[in-house]
Short mmCIF file of C-alpha atoms in Angstrom, two decimals:
data_model
loop_
_atom_site.label_atom_id
_atom_site.label_comp_id
_atom_site.label_asym_id
_atom_site.label_seq_id
_atom_site.Cartn_x
_atom_site.Cartn_y
_atom_site.Cartn_z
CA UNK C 542 -28.48 13.71 25.20
CA UNK C 543 -27.23 12.00 28.43
CA UNK C 544 -23.53 11.06 28.50
CA UNK C 545 -22.54 7.47 27.80
CA UNK C 546 -21.66 5.52 30.93
CA UNK C 547 -21.46 1.98 29.55
CA UNK C 548 -20.27 0.48 26.28
CA UNK C 549 -22.77 -1.42 24.15
CA UNK C 550 -22.25 -3.30 20.89
CA UNK C 551 -24.80 -4.90 18.58
CA UNK C 552 -23.72 -8.29 17.23
CA UNK C 553 -25.53 -10.03 14.39
CA UNK C 554 -25.17 -12.94 11.98
CA UNK C 555 -27.11 -13.31 8.73
CA UNK C 556 -26.88 -14.54 5.17
CA UNK C 557 -25.56 -11.58 3.15
CA UNK C 558 -28.25 -10.04 0.92
CA UNK C 559 -26.06 -8.22 -1.60
CA UNK C 560 -22.85 -10.30 -1.96
CA UNK C 561 -22.59 -13.90 -3.20
CA UNK C 562 -19.79 -16.20 -4.35
CA UNK C 563 -19.67 -17.49 -7.94
CA UNK C 564 -17.43 -20.37 -8.99
CA UNK C 565 -16.31 -18.63 -12.19
CA UNK C 566 -16.73 -14.90 -11.50
CA UNK C 567 -15.66 -14.72 -7.87
CA UNK C 568 -17.75 -12.24 -5.90
CA UNK C 569 -21.06 -11.21 -7.46
CA UNK C 570 -23.00 -8.20 -6.16
CA UNK C 571 -26.79 -8.34 -6.12
CA UNK C 572 -28.70 -5.14 -6.74
CA UNK C 573 -32.08 -6.27 -5.37
CA UNK C 574 -32.13 -9.14 -2.82
CA UNK C 575 -32.98 -12.54 -4.30
CA UNK C 576 -34.69 -15.51 -2.68
CA UNK C 577 -32.12 -18.13 -1.71
CA UNK C 578 -34.21 -20.77 -3.43
CA UNK C 579 -33.55 -18.94 -6.73
CA UNK C 580 -29.78 -18.34 -6.38
CA UNK C 581 -28.91 -21.70 -7.97
CA UNK C 582 -30.26 -20.38 -11.30
CA UNK C 583 -27.21 -18.09 -11.41
CA UNK C 584 -24.75 -20.43 -9.64
CA UNK C 585 -24.56 -18.12 -6.64
CA UNK C 586 -23.36 -19.47 -3.29
CA UNK C 587 -24.56 -17.62 -0.16
CA UNK C 588 -22.14 -16.01 2.28
CA UNK C 589 -22.58 -15.51 6.01
CA UNK C 590 -22.23 -11.93 7.29
CA UNK C 591 -20.96 -11.39 10.84
CA UNK C 592 -21.07 -7.85 12.18
CA UNK C 593 -20.66 -5.54 15.15
CA UNK C 594 -22.07 -2.02 15.41
CA UNK C 595 -22.06 0.77 17.96
CA UNK C 596 -25.75 1.75 18.38
CA UNK C 597 -26.53 5.36 17.58
CA UNK C 598 -23.46 5.75 15.35
CA UNK C 599 -22.22 4.59 11.94
CA UNK C 600 -19.32 2.64 13.50
CA UNK C 601 -19.35 -0.97 12.30
CA UNK C 602 -17.19 -4.04 11.67
CA UNK C 603 -18.08 -6.84 9.26
CA UNK C 604 -16.54 -10.10 8.14
CA UNK C 605 -17.78 -13.08 6.11
CA UNK C 606 -17.56 -16.82 5.62
CA UNK C 607 -18.98 -19.38 3.25
CA UNK C 608 -22.10 -21.23 4.31
CA UNK C 609 -20.20 -24.52 4.35
CA UNK C 610 -17.44 -23.23 6.63
CA UNK C 611 -18.99 -20.94 9.26
CA UNK C 612 -16.61 -19.01 11.48
CA UNK C 613 -16.25 -19.37 15.23
CA UNK C 614 -18.22 -16.70 17.04
CA UNK C 615 -15.51 -16.14 19.65
CA UNK C 616 -12.90 -15.87 16.90
CA UNK C 617 -14.97 -13.24 15.07
CA UNK C 618 -15.58 -11.20 18.23
CA UNK C 619 -11.96 -11.25 19.40
CA UNK C 620 -10.72 -10.35 15.91
CA UNK C 621 -13.05 -7.35 15.81
CA UNK C 622 -12.40 -6.11 19.35
CA UNK C 623 -8.63 -6.42 18.98
CA UNK C 624 -8.35 -4.81 15.52
CA UNK C 625 -11.18 -2.28 15.11
CA UNK C 626 -10.05 0.96 16.73
CA UNK C 627 -13.52 2.51 16.59
CA UNK C 628 -15.10 -0.28 18.65
CA UNK C 629 -12.81 0.77 21.54
CA UNK C 630 -12.22 -2.84 22.54
CA UNK C 631 -14.79 -5.18 24.05
CA UNK C 632 -18.10 -3.75 25.37
CA UNK C 633 -19.85 -3.99 28.71
CA UNK C 634 -23.03 -5.22 27.01
CA UNK C 635 -23.39 -7.27 23.84
CA UNK C 636 -26.88 -7.24 22.32
CA UNK C 637 -27.83 -10.09 19.99
CA UNK C 638 -31.03 -11.30 18.35
CA UNK C 639 -33.23 -13.84 20.11
CA UNK C 640 -32.59 -16.23 17.22
CA UNK C 641 -28.84 -16.07 17.78
CA UNK C 642 -29.33 -16.47 21.53
CA UNK C 643 -31.27 -19.69 20.86
CA UNK C 644 -28.73 -20.89 18.26
CA UNK C 645 -25.74 -20.28 20.56
CA UNK C 646 -26.80 -21.02 24.15
CA UNK C 647 -23.22 -20.95 25.53
CA UNK C 648 -22.44 -17.44 24.29
CA UNK C 649 -23.79 -15.78 27.43
CA UNK C 650 -21.68 -17.86 29.83
CA UNK C 651 -18.56 -17.59 27.66
CA UNK C 652 -18.76 -13.80 27.43
CA UNK C 653 -19.34 -13.63 31.19
CA UNK C 654 -15.77 -14.92 31.60
CA UNK C 655 -14.54 -11.52 30.37
CA UNK C 656 -17.30 -9.54 32.14
CA UNK C 657 -19.51 -8.98 29.11
CA UNK C 658 -23.26 -9.12 29.66
CA UNK C 659 -25.02 -10.73 26.68
CA UNK C 660 -28.63 -9.64 26.18
CA UNK C 661 -31.24 -10.59 23.58
CA UNK C 662 -32.72 -7.60 21.77
CA UNK C 663 -36.24 -6.70 22.83
CA UNK C 664 -38.77 -7.84 20.24
CA UNK C 665 -40.07 -4.27 19.93
CA UNK C 666 -36.59 -2.76 19.52
CA UNK C 667 -35.81 -1.47 16.03
CA UNK C 668 -32.24 -0.41 16.77
CA UNK C 669 -30.62 -3.85 16.53
CA UNK C 670 -32.43 -4.66 13.28
CA UNK C 671 -31.37 -1.28 11.87
CA UNK C 672 -27.71 -2.08 12.60
CA UNK C 673 -28.00 -5.30 10.59
CA UNK C 674 -29.74 -3.55 7.68
CA UNK C 675 -26.96 -0.97 7.52
CA UNK C 676 -24.29 -3.67 7.52
CA UNK C 677 -26.11 -5.50 4.72
CA UNK C 678 -26.13 -2.37 2.53
CA UNK C 679 -22.46 -1.63 3.14
CA UNK C 680 -21.28 -5.19 2.44
CA UNK C 681 -20.77 -4.33 -1.24
CA UNK C 682 -18.23 -1.61 -0.50
CA UNK C 683 -16.08 -3.79 1.74
CA UNK C 684 -14.51 -5.46 -1.27
CA UNK C 685 -14.25 -2.45 -3.60
CA UNK C 686 -10.45 -2.23 -3.23
CA UNK C 687 -9.87 -5.86 -4.22
CA UNK C 688 -9.93 -7.76 -7.50
CA UNK C 689 -13.23 -9.40 -6.70
CA UNK C 690 -13.54 -11.22 -10.04
CA UNK C 691 -10.34 -13.24 -9.65
CA UNK C 692 -10.30 -16.99 -9.24
CA UNK C 693 -8.95 -16.43 -5.73
CA UNK C 694 -11.99 -14.44 -4.63
CA UNK C 695 -12.83 -17.06 -2.00
CA UNK C 696 -9.63 -16.04 -0.17
CA UNK C 697 -11.11 -12.59 0.35
CA UNK C 698 -13.99 -14.01 2.37
CA UNK C 699 -13.07 -13.23 5.95
CA UNK C 700 -10.10 -11.09 4.82
CA UNK C 701 -8.87 -9.11 7.83
CA UNK C 702 -7.62 -6.14 5.81
CA UNK C 703 -10.97 -5.80 4.02
CA UNK C 704 -12.71 -5.65 7.40
CA UNK C 705 -10.23 -3.08 8.73
CA UNK C 706 -10.58 -0.89 5.62
CA UNK C 707 -14.38 -0.86 5.82
CA UNK C 708 -14.30 -0.21 9.56
CA UNK C 709 -11.92 2.72 9.13
CA UNK C 710 -14.32 4.27 6.59
CA UNK C 711 -17.19 3.98 9.08
CA UNK C 712 -15.13 5.84 11.69
CA UNK C 713 -13.56 8.49 9.46
CA UNK C 714 -16.70 10.52 8.72
CA UNK C 715 -18.06 12.61 11.59
CA UNK C 716 -21.89 12.76 11.35
CA UNK C 717 -24.14 15.78 11.92
CA UNK C 718 -26.57 16.78 14.66
CA UNK C 719 -27.31 14.43 17.54
CA UNK C 720 -25.53 11.58 15.77
CA UNK C 721 -22.35 13.67 15.95
CA UNK C 722 -22.75 14.13 19.70
CA UNK C 723 -23.19 10.38 20.21
CA UNK C 724 -20.20 9.62 17.96
CA UNK C 725 -17.91 12.04 19.81
CA UNK C 726 -19.04 10.70 23.20
CA UNK C 727 -18.26 7.17 22.09
CA UNK C 728 -14.82 8.03 20.74
CA UNK C 729 -13.90 9.55 24.13
CA UNK C 730 -13.88 6.05 25.61
CA UNK C 731 -10.28 4.79 25.93
CA UNK C 732 -9.50 1.72 23.88
CA UNK C 733 -9.46 -1.41 26.03
CA UNK C 734 -6.62 -3.91 26.10
CA UNK C 735 -6.73 -6.80 23.59
CA UNK C 736 -8.42 -10.03 24.64
CA UNK C 737 -6.29 -13.16 24.76
CA UNK C 738 -7.42 -15.67 22.08
CA UNK C 739 -8.11 -18.46 24.55
CA UNK C 740 -11.85 -18.14 25.13
CA UNK C 741 -13.84 -21.37 24.82
CA UNK C 742 -15.56 -22.03 21.50
CA UNK C 743 -19.27 -21.24 21.29
CA UNK C 744 -20.94 -23.77 18.99
CA UNK C 745 -23.87 -22.30 17.09
CA UNK C 746 -26.50 -23.80 14.85
CA UNK C 747 -27.44 -22.57 11.42
CA UNK C 748 -31.10 -22.42 10.49
CA UNK C 749 -33.84 -20.64 8.59
CA UNK C 750 -33.36 -17.63 10.87
CA UNK C 751 -30.16 -16.73 8.99
CA UNK C 752 -32.16 -15.80 5.90
CA UNK C 753 -35.45 -14.60 7.37
CA UNK C 754 -35.12 -11.47 5.19
CA UNK C 755 -36.04 -13.40 2.03
CA UNK C 756 -39.50 -14.50 3.23
CA UNK C 757 -41.35 -11.49 1.81
CA UNK C 758 -39.30 -10.98 -1.36
CA UNK C 759 -41.27 -10.99 -4.62
CA UNK C 760 -40.65 -14.31 -6.44
CA UNK C 761 -39.33 -15.06 -9.92
CA UNK C 762 -38.16 -11.60 -10.97
CA UNK C 763 -36.36 -11.25 -14.28
CA UNK C 764 -32.62 -10.93 -13.59
CA UNK C 765 -29.34 -11.09 -15.50
CA UNK C 766 -25.62 -11.08 -14.80
CA UNK C 767 -23.75 -8.02 -16.08
CA UNK C 768 -20.04 -7.19 -16.14
CA UNK C 769 -18.85 -3.59 -15.78
CA UNK C 770 -15.50 -2.92 -17.38
CA UNK C 771 -14.33 0.03 -15.30
CA UNK C 772 -15.15 -1.39 -11.88
CA UNK C 773 -14.25 -5.00 -12.79
CA UNK C 774 -17.38 -6.09 -10.97
CA UNK C 775 -20.07 -8.63 -11.78
CA UNK C 776 -23.60 -7.64 -10.79
CA UNK C 777 -26.87 -9.52 -10.76
CA UNK C 778 -29.23 -6.88 -12.08
CA UNK C 779 -33.01 -6.87 -11.86
CA UNK C 780 -34.83 -6.70 -15.19
CA UNK C 781 -34.19 -7.95 -18.70
CA UNK C 782 -30.66 -7.70 -20.04
CA UNK C 783 -31.68 -5.51 -23.00
CA UNK C 784 -32.71 -2.73 -20.59
CA UNK C 785 -29.05 -2.04 -19.87
CA UNK C 786 -26.40 -1.12 -22.41
CA UNK C 787 -22.96 -2.77 -21.99
CA UNK C 788 -21.13 0.53 -22.34
CA UNK C 789 -18.89 2.87 -20.40
CA UNK C 790 -21.96 4.97 -19.68
CA UNK C 791 -23.51 2.00 -17.94
CA UNK C 792 -20.29 1.51 -15.96
CA UNK C 793 -20.77 5.03 -14.68
CA UNK C 794 -24.41 4.28 -13.88
CA UNK C 795 -23.41 1.29 -11.79
CA UNK C 796 -20.95 3.39 -9.79
CA UNK C 797 -23.92 5.46 -8.63
CA UNK C 798 -25.31 4.61 -5.21
CA UNK C 799 -29.03 4.17 -5.83
CA UNK C 800 -30.40 5.49 -2.57
CA UNK C 801 -33.63 6.65 -4.21
CA UNK C 802 -35.83 4.04 -2.44
CA UNK C 803 -34.72 5.35 0.98
CA UNK C 804 -35.40 8.94 -0.06
CA UNK C 805 -38.84 8.11 -1.45
CA UNK C 806 -39.68 6.22 1.73
CA UNK C 807 -38.62 9.18 3.89
CA UNK C 808 -40.53 11.70 1.76
CA UNK C 809 -43.73 9.69 1.89
CA UNK C 810 -43.71 9.88 5.71
CA UNK C 811 -44.08 13.68 5.45
CA UNK C 812 -45.66 14.20 2.03
CA UNK C 813 -49.01 16.03 2.09
CA UNK C 814 -50.64 13.38 -0.12
CA UNK C 815 -51.19 9.69 0.52
CA UNK C 816 -49.08 6.87 -0.89
CA UNK C 817 -52.17 5.79 -2.83
CA UNK C 818 -52.42 9.17 -4.56
CA UNK C 819 -48.72 9.14 -5.46
CA UNK C 820 -48.87 5.57 -6.76
CA UNK C 821 -51.94 6.38 -8.86
CA UNK C 822 -50.25 9.39 -10.46
CA UNK C 823 -47.23 7.28 -11.41
CA UNK C 824 -49.37 4.41 -12.69
CA UNK C 825 -48.30 1.75 -10.19
CA UNK C 826 -49.98 -0.02 -7.28
CA UNK C 827 -49.46 0.86 -3.63
CA UNK C 828 -47.88 -2.59 -3.16
CA UNK C 829 -45.37 -1.86 -5.93
CA UNK C 830 -44.53 1.45 -4.27
CA UNK C 831 -44.11 -0.25 -0.89
CA UNK C 832 -41.85 -2.94 -2.38
CA UNK C 833 -39.75 -0.25 -4.07
CA UNK C 834 -39.36 1.70 -0.82
CA UNK C 835 -38.42 -1.49 1.03
CA UNK C 836 -35.89 -2.33 -1.73
CA UNK C 837 -37.66 -5.61 -2.40
CA UNK C 838 -38.23 -4.94 -6.09
CA UNK C 839 -37.46 -2.45 -8.82
CA UNK C 840 -39.89 -0.28 -10.74
CA UNK C 841 -39.93 -0.06 -14.49
CA UNK C 842 -37.36 2.50 -15.56
CA UNK C 843 -39.90 5.05 -16.81
CA UNK C 844 -42.09 4.59 -13.70
CA UNK C 845 -39.15 5.16 -11.37
CA UNK C 846 -38.13 8.28 -13.30
CA UNK C 847 -41.69 9.62 -13.08
CA UNK C 848 -41.86 8.92 -9.34
CA UNK C 849 -38.56 10.68 -8.63
CA UNK C 850 -39.55 13.66 -10.77
CA UNK C 851 -42.89 13.93 -8.97
CA UNK C 852 -41.14 14.07 -5.57
CA UNK C 853 -38.26 16.34 -6.60
CA UNK C 854 -35.51 13.71 -6.33
CA UNK C 855 -32.57 14.13 -8.71
CA UNK C 856 -29.18 12.55 -9.33
CA UNK C 857 -26.30 14.53 -7.84
CA UNK C 858 -23.40 13.89 -10.24
CA UNK C 859 -20.84 15.24 -7.80
CA UNK C 860 -21.89 12.92 -4.97
CA UNK C 861 -22.81 10.00 -7.29
CA UNK C 862 -26.08 9.46 -5.44
CA UNK C 863 -29.64 10.75 -5.46
CA UNK C 864 -30.60 13.78 -3.37
CA UNK C 865 -33.85 15.58 -2.62
CA UNK C 866 -33.67 18.76 -4.67
CA UNK C 867 -37.28 19.84 -4.23
CA UNK C 868 -38.65 22.33 -3.90
CA UNK C 869 -41.49 20.84 -1.92
CA UNK C 870 -43.83 21.43 0.97
CA UNK C 871 -43.79 18.79 3.69
CA UNK C 872 -46.01 18.05 6.66
CA UNK C 873 -44.10 17.45 9.89
CA UNK C 874 -45.53 14.06 10.88
CA UNK C 875 -42.55 11.76 11.38
CA UNK C 876 -39.39 12.97 13.11
CA UNK C 877 -37.09 10.28 11.71
CA UNK C 878 -38.37 10.75 8.18
CA UNK C 879 -38.10 14.53 8.43
CA UNK C 880 -34.54 14.28 9.77
CA UNK C 881 -33.49 12.14 6.80
CA UNK C 882 -35.24 14.48 4.35
CA UNK C 883 -33.56 17.54 5.84
CA UNK C 884 -30.13 15.89 5.73
CA UNK C 885 -30.54 15.17 2.01
CA UNK C 886 -32.17 18.41 0.94
CA UNK C 887 -29.60 20.52 2.85
CA UNK C 888 -26.55 18.41 1.93
CA UNK C 889 -26.01 17.41 5.53
CA UNK C 890 -27.07 20.66 7.20
CA UNK C 891 -25.66 23.22 4.75
CA UNK C 892 -28.59 25.58 5.27
CA UNK C 893 -29.93 28.11 7.78
CA UNK C 894 -33.61 27.19 8.14
CA UNK C 895 -35.99 29.56 9.87
CA UNK C 896 -39.65 29.99 10.78
CA UNK C 897 -41.65 32.78 9.16
CA UNK C 898 -44.41 34.81 10.82
CA UNK C 899 -46.22 37.88 9.46
CA UNK C 900 -44.70 41.18 10.56
CA UNK C 901 -48.22 42.43 11.24
CA UNK C 902 -51.60 40.82 11.67
CA UNK C 903 -52.28 37.22 12.62
CA UNK C 904 -50.39 34.08 11.67
CA UNK C 905 -52.13 30.99 10.29
CA UNK C 906 -54.02 29.59 13.31
CA UNK C 907 -53.52 25.98 12.19
CA UNK C 908 -49.96 25.76 10.88
CA UNK C 909 -46.43 27.02 11.50
CA UNK C 910 -44.19 27.44 8.44
CA UNK C 911 -40.49 26.52 8.50
CA UNK C 912 -38.36 27.44 5.49
CA UNK C 913 -35.38 25.33 4.36
CA UNK C 914 -33.38 27.86 2.37
CA UNK C 915 -30.87 25.64 0.58
CA UNK C 916 -28.22 27.69 -1.18
CA UNK C 917 -28.67 28.19 -4.92
CA UNK C 918 -32.02 26.39 -5.08
CA UNK C 919 -35.65 27.20 -4.47
CA UNK C 920 -36.61 27.02 -0.81
CA UNK C 921 -38.71 24.17 0.56
CA UNK C 922 -41.25 24.56 3.35
CA UNK C 923 -42.18 22.33 6.29
CA UNK C 924 -45.65 22.84 7.76
CA UNK C 925 -46.04 21.83 11.41
CA UNK C 926 -49.44 21.70 13.10
CA UNK C 927 -49.63 24.52 15.63
CA UNK C 928 -49.54 23.17 19.19
CA UNK C 929 -48.20 19.76 18.17
CA UNK C 930 -45.22 18.18 19.90
CA UNK C 931 -43.22 17.95 16.68
CA UNK C 932 -43.74 21.67 15.99
CA UNK C 933 -41.90 22.47 19.21
CA UNK C 934 -39.13 20.06 18.20
CA UNK C 935 -38.48 21.70 14.83
CA UNK C 936 -35.52 23.84 16.00
CA UNK C 937 -33.78 20.60 17.05
CA UNK C 938 -34.71 18.68 13.90
CA UNK C 939 -33.60 21.42 11.50
CA UNK C 940 -29.85 21.60 12.09
CA UNK C 941 -28.47 25.18 12.11
CA UNK C 942 -31.94 26.60 12.83
CA UNK C 943 -31.63 30.39 12.57
CA UNK C 944 -34.73 31.46 14.50
CA UNK C 945 -38.04 33.20 13.75
CA UNK C 946 -38.25 35.98 11.17
CA UNK C 947 -40.98 38.53 10.60
CA UNK C 948 -42.11 38.47 6.98
CA UNK C 949 -44.22 41.03 5.07
CA UNK C 950 -47.84 40.06 5.65
CA UNK C 951 -48.68 39.90 1.94
CA UNK C 952 -45.67 37.66 1.26
CA UNK C 953 -46.52 35.47 4.25
CA UNK C 954 -50.03 34.98 2.84
CA UNK C 955 -48.48 34.11 -0.53
CA UNK C 956 -46.41 31.36 1.11
CA UNK C 957 -49.49 29.99 2.89
CA UNK C 958 -51.54 30.01 -0.32
CA UNK C 959 -48.78 28.46 -2.42
CA UNK C 960 -48.27 25.64 0.07
CA UNK C 961 -52.03 24.97 0.11
CA UNK C 962 -52.10 24.75 -3.70
CA UNK C 963 -49.09 22.43 -3.80
CA UNK C 964 -50.70 20.14 -1.22
CA UNK C 965 -53.95 19.91 -3.19
CA UNK C 966 -52.36 19.32 -6.62
CA UNK C 967 -49.67 16.65 -6.20
CA UNK C 968 -49.18 16.27 -9.96
CA UNK C 969 -47.76 19.83 -10.12
CA UNK C 970 -46.46 20.02 -6.55
CA UNK C 971 -42.82 20.80 -7.39
CA UNK C 972 -43.67 23.27 -10.17
CA UNK C 973 -45.95 25.23 -7.85
CA UNK C 974 -43.31 25.39 -5.12
CA UNK C 975 -40.75 26.78 -7.58
CA UNK C 976 -42.66 30.08 -7.48
CA UNK C 977 -41.34 30.63 -3.95
CA UNK C 978 -37.78 31.27 -5.13
CA UNK C 979 -37.54 34.62 -3.33
CA UNK C 980 -38.21 33.48 0.23
CA UNK C 981 -35.50 34.94 2.45
CA UNK C 982 -35.04 36.32 5.94
CA UNK C 983 -36.30 39.73 4.91
CA UNK C 984 -33.02 41.25 6.02
#
């Protein structure tokens, strides 16, 4: 990875997807995004999210305003650059969306006064959009330390301390792999001097672009407001109210971070069977599966449980989130998906993966076999097409890669045969892979 020579920030503005203001309840958190045209049914008022991110890292800064009283862009930027230690002051380049560039035509000339080059994100770039999606997901946690149900909840909108707390969390955890290298490179930059609060205002126009995310949301889903005693939070849940019990057990359930859609989406990029086959086995349509992975809609409780069981995804009570437990066999097709899968299945790299080859005779001419030997659980296997580009990248993708190990020829053939059976029988995929418990380095 080349060293960083310039400082770049992503800046974005959007209607918040997961946090709304309620006249009686204060802040209300929304599990599955809702169309703005339907928010009035629950007396929810939209909030505007303003955010800055350092591309290639988890470092972020977010603040909010009501729709009726939007914040000054220069005020937001100066507040962030002068208070967020992890941003290291103002950047050399500020990347914004084309919509924001059109809505705020004076931003480029104003930022030029302090030697910041403002650029519109390339229409084919996914990085800027990814920064906004991450900020949307984390918006809920920004207010976790405050009494969000109080009558004074509106005072928390734009609260400086809430922004600082959330920013500090984003900086405090050092990531793994290449993300760690980028993070450490960024933090080596010295923090720049504060900017004087005398920059000209940059008028900007609100429009449909602020809520473009709600265009493809499924309409008229059943929803209900639910209060959770332990967390003192009000949530707009998807589904009928009688699906959820108003008990302490449900309070615990709500404290769980439901990251299962992201894990399912990642697994499907490398699963040996098609999305259509998986959807058919669960008894849902491909569109329902796609909406679930995109976090646009929820599955019926029993269907979601069946899907997670089929793919080897389980709730980790210690981490209060879902993880890929496996065991499974994956096909190395998508580097990003495989990286996310490996991070989950290895608890962030707590494994020593290796490639197996027979200690005598010939290896499979079509596939290379990489073993993820997670501690205390059955090993999972990644098959990479021999001669493919991604096969050569596997030592980089699998953090802590331990090398190539010779394996008894009969045992090697057993691994090859077991993986083939698991690929051809998706309904018993995980059960078949559990027979490979004894894969080791042979040492």
